[in-house]
Coordinates of C-alpha atoms in Angstrom, one line a residue:
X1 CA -27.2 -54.5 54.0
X2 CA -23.3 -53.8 54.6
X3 CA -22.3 -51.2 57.1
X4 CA -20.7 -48.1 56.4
X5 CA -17.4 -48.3 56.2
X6 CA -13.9 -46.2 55.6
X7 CA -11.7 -47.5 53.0
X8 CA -8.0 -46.7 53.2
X9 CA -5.5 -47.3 50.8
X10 CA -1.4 -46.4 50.9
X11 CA 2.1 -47.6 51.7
X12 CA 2.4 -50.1 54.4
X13 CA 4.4 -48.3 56.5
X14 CA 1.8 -45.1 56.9
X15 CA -1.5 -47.0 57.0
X16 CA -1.8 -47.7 60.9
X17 CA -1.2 -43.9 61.7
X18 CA -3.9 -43.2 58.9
X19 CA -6.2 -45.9 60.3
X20 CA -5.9 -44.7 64.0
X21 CA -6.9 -41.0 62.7
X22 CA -10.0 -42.9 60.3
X23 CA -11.1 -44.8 63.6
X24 CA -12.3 -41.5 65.5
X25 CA -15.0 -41.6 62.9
X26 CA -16.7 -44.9 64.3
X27 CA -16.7 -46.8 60.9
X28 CA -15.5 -49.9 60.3
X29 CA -11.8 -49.2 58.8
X30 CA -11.0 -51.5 55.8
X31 CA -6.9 -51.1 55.3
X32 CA -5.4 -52.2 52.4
X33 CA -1.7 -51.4 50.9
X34 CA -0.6 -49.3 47.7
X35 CA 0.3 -52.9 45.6
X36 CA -3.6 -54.1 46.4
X37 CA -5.1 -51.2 45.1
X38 CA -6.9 -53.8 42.4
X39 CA -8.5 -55.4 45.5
X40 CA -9.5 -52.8 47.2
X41 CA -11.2 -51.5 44.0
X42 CA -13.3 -55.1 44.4
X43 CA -13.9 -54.4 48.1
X44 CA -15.0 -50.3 47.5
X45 CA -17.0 -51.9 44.4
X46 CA -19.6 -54.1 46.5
X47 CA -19.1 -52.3 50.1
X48 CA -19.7 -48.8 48.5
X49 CA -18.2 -47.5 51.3
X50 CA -18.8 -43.7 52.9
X51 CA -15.1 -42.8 52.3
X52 CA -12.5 -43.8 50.4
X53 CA -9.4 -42.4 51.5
X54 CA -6.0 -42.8 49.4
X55 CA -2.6 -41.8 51.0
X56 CA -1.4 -38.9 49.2
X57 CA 1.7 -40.1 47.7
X58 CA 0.3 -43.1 46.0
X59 CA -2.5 -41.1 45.2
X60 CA 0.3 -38.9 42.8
X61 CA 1.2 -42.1 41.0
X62 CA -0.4 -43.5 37.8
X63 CA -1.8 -46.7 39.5
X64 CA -3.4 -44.2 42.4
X65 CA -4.7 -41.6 40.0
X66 CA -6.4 -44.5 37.9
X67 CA -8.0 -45.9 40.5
X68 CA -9.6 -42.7 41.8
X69 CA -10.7 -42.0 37.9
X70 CA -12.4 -45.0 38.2
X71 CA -14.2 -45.0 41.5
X72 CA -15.9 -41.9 40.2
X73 CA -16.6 -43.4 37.0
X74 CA -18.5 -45.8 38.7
X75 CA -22.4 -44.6 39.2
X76 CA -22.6 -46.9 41.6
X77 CA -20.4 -45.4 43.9
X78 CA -21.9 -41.5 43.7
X79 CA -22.3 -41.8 47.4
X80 CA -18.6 -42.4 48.2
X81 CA -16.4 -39.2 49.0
X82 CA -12.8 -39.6 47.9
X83 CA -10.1 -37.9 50.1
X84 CA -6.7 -38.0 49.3
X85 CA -4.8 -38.0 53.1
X86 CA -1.6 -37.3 54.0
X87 CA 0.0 -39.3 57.3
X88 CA 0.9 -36.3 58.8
X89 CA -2.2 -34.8 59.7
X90 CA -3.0 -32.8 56.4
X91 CA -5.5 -33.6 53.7
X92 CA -6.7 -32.5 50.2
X93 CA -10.5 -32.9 49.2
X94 CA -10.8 -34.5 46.0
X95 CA -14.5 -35.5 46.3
X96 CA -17.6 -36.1 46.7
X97 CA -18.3 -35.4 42.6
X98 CA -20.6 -33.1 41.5
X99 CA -23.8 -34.4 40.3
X100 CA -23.0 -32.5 36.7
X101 CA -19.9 -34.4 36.7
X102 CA -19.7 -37.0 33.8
X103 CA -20.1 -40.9 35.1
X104 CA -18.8 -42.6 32.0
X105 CA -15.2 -42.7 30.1
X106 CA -12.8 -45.1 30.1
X107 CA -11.2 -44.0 32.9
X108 CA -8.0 -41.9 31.6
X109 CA -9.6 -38.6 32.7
X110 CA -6.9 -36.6 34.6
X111 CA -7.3 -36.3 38.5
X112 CA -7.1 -32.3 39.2
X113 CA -6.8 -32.5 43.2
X114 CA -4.6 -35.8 43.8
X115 CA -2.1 -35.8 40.5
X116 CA -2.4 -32.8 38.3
X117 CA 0.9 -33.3 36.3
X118 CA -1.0 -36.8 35.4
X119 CA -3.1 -35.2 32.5
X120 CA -1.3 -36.2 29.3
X121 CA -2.0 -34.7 26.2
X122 CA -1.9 -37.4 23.3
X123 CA 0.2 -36.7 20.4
X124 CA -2.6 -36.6 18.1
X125 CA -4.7 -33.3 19.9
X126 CA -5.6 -31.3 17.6
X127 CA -3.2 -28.6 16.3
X128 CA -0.6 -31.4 17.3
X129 CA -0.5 -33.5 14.4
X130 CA 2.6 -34.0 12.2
X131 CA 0.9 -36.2 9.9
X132 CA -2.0 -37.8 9.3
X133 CA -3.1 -39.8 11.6
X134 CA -5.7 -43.0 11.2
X135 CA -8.0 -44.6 12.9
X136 CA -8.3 -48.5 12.5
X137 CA -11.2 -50.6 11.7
X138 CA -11.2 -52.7 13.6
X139 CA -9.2 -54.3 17.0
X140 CA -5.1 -54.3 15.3
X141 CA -2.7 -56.7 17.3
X142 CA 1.2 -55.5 17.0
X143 CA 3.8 -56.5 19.3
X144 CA 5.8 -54.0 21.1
X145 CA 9.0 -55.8 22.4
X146 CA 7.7 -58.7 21.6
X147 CA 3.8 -58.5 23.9
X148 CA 1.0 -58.0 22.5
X149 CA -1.0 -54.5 22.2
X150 CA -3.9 -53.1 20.2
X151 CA -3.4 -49.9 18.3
X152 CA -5.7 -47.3 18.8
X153 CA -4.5 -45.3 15.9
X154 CA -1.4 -44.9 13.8
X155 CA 0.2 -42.6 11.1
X156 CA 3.9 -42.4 9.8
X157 CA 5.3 -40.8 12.5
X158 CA 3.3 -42.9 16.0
X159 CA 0.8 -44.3 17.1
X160 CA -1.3 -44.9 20.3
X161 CA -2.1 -48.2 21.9
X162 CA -2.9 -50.2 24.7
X163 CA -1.1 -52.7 26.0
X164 CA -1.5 -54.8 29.4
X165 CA 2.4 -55.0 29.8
X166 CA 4.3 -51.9 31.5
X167 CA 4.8 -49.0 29.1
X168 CA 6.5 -45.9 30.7
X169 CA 7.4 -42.5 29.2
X170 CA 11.3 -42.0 27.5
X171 CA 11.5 -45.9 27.2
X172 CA 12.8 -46.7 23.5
X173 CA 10.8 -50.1 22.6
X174 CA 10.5 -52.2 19.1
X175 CA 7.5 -52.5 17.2
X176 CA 6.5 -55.2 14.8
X177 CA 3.3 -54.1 12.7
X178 CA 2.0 -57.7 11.3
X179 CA -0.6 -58.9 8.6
X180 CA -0.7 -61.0 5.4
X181 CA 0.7 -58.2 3.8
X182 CA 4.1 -58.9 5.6
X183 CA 5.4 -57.3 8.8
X184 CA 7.1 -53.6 9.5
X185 CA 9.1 -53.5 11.9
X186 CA 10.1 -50.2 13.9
X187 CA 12.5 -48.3 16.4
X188 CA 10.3 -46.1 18.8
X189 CA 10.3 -44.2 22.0
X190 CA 7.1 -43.9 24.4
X191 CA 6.5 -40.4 24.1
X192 CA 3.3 -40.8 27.1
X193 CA 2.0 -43.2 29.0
X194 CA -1.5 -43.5 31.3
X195 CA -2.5 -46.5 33.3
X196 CA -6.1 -47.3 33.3
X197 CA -8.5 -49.3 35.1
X198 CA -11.3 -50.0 32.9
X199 CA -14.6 -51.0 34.8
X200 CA -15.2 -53.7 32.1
X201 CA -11.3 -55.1 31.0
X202 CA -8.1 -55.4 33.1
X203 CA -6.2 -52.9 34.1
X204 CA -3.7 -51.8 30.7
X205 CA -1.5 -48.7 29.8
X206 CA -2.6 -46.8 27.0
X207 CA 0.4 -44.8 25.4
X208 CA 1.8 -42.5 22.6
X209 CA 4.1 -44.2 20.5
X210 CA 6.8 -41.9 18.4
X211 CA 8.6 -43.9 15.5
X212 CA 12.2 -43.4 15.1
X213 CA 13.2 -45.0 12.0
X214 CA 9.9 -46.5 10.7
X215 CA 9.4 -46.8 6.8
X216 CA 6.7 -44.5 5.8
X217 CA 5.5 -46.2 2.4
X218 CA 5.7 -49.6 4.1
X219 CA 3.4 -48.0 7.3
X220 CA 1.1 -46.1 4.6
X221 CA 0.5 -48.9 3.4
X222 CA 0.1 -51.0 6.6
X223 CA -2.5 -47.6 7.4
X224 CA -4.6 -48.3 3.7
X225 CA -5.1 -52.0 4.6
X226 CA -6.6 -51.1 8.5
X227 CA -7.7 -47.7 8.7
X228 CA -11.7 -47.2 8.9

C-alpha cells in the first residue's frame, strides 16, 4: 500500500519554496512543474494522494482549472483535498468535495475557488440561440485550419466542437464542413474555448465556433444530412 503523500504542482521557479512549507507536514512531497500537469495527473491517479496542492496562478489557467475538474471527477480520488497555494504564504481552499457533489461529467464544469472567470457559457444556452441549432448523429469530422475536430453541434450561424489542437478565444480560424455531398467551407472566430481532461480520451479543447461568412442553404443542408 503507497504512503501518503502531498502532491504539488506549479511554475518551476516557486515549487521549492512551496515544497519546503508542504514538508512541515511529514509526507512524502511529490513536485512536479505547471507543463507536467498530465503526469502528475497519472501520479495523483494511482498514489491518491492526501493533498493535492496546485500553485495558484497555474491554478487560474485553463490547463490548471481542468485538471482540478478532473481530480474531483474522479471517485477514486474522494479522499484527496485540493488546495490551491500561493508561494507567498497565502492559500485558498478549494476542497475536500462534498459528498453531494456530482462525480461524473466530462470534466468542463467551472472551478468556483481556483478560476471563477473560467465558466464559459456556450453559445447555444438557452435563451441564447440565434438560430437553430442541431445536434449530429453521429461522431462529424471537419477540419478547422486544416486539423481535425468533431462537431458537437452546428446551425447557420456556429457551432461547437472539440478539437485536440490549440483553440483559444478571439482567434479567427477556417472551417471546411466535408461529406459526399461536397464540402463548405467557412470564415469563423472562436467565440470560447475550455480545455478538458477527459478521464477516458486525451486531453482536447472544446470550443464555440461563430461563422463569419458561411453559406446558410449550403450549411442547412450540410445540418439535414447529419443532424439526429
Amino acid at each position: 500500500m503507497s504512503q501518503p503523500c502531498i502532491v504539488l504542482i506549479g511554475a518551476a521557479d516557486v515549487l521549492p519554496s512551496l515544497k519546503e512549507r508542504a514538508e512541515a507536514a511529514a509526507a512524502e512531497v511529490l513536485t512536479f512543474t505547471d507543463a507536467d500537469a498530465l503526469r502528475a495527473l497519472e501520479v495523483i491517479t494511482k498514489r491518491k494522494p492526501s493533498v493535492v496542492a496546485v500553485e495558484r496562478v497555474f491554478a487560474g489557467t485553463p490547463r490548471g482549472a481542468a485538471l482540478i475538474n478532473r481530480i474531483k471527477s474522479d471517485p477514486s480520488l474522494l479522499g484527496s483535498e485540493i488546495r490551491v497555494v500561493s508561494h507567498d504564504d497565502t492559500h485558498v481552499w478549494a476542497g475536500p468535495r462534498r459528498a453531494s457533489e456530482p462525480a461524473g461529467g466530462n470534466g468542463a464544469t467551472a472551478v468556483a475557488s481556483a478560476h471563477p472567470t473560467t465558466s464559459v457559457q456556450p453559445l447555444d444556452q438557452r435563451g441564447t440561440r440565434r438560430a437553430p441549432r442541431f445536434l449530429l448523429a453521429e461522431e462529424v469530422e471537419v477540419l478547422v485550419d486544416g486539423n481535425q475536430a468533431v462537431l458537437v453541434n452546428l446551425s447557420t450561424l456556429g457551432a461547437q466542437l472539440v478539437s485536440a489542437t490549440v483553440l483559444k478565444p478571439g482567434q479567427r480560424v477556417r472551417m471546411a464542413l466535408f461529406d459526399t455531398g461536397g464540402t463548405v467551407r467557412i470564415n469563423a472566430a472562436v467565440a470560447w474555448a475550455s480545455f478538458e481532461i477527459p478521464p477516458d480520451s486525451i486531453p482536447r479543447y472544446r470550443a464555440g465556433i461563430e461563422f463569419i461568412d458561411a453559406n446558410p442553404a449550403a450549411v442547412d443542408a450540410y445540418c439535414a444530412r447529419h443532424k439526429k
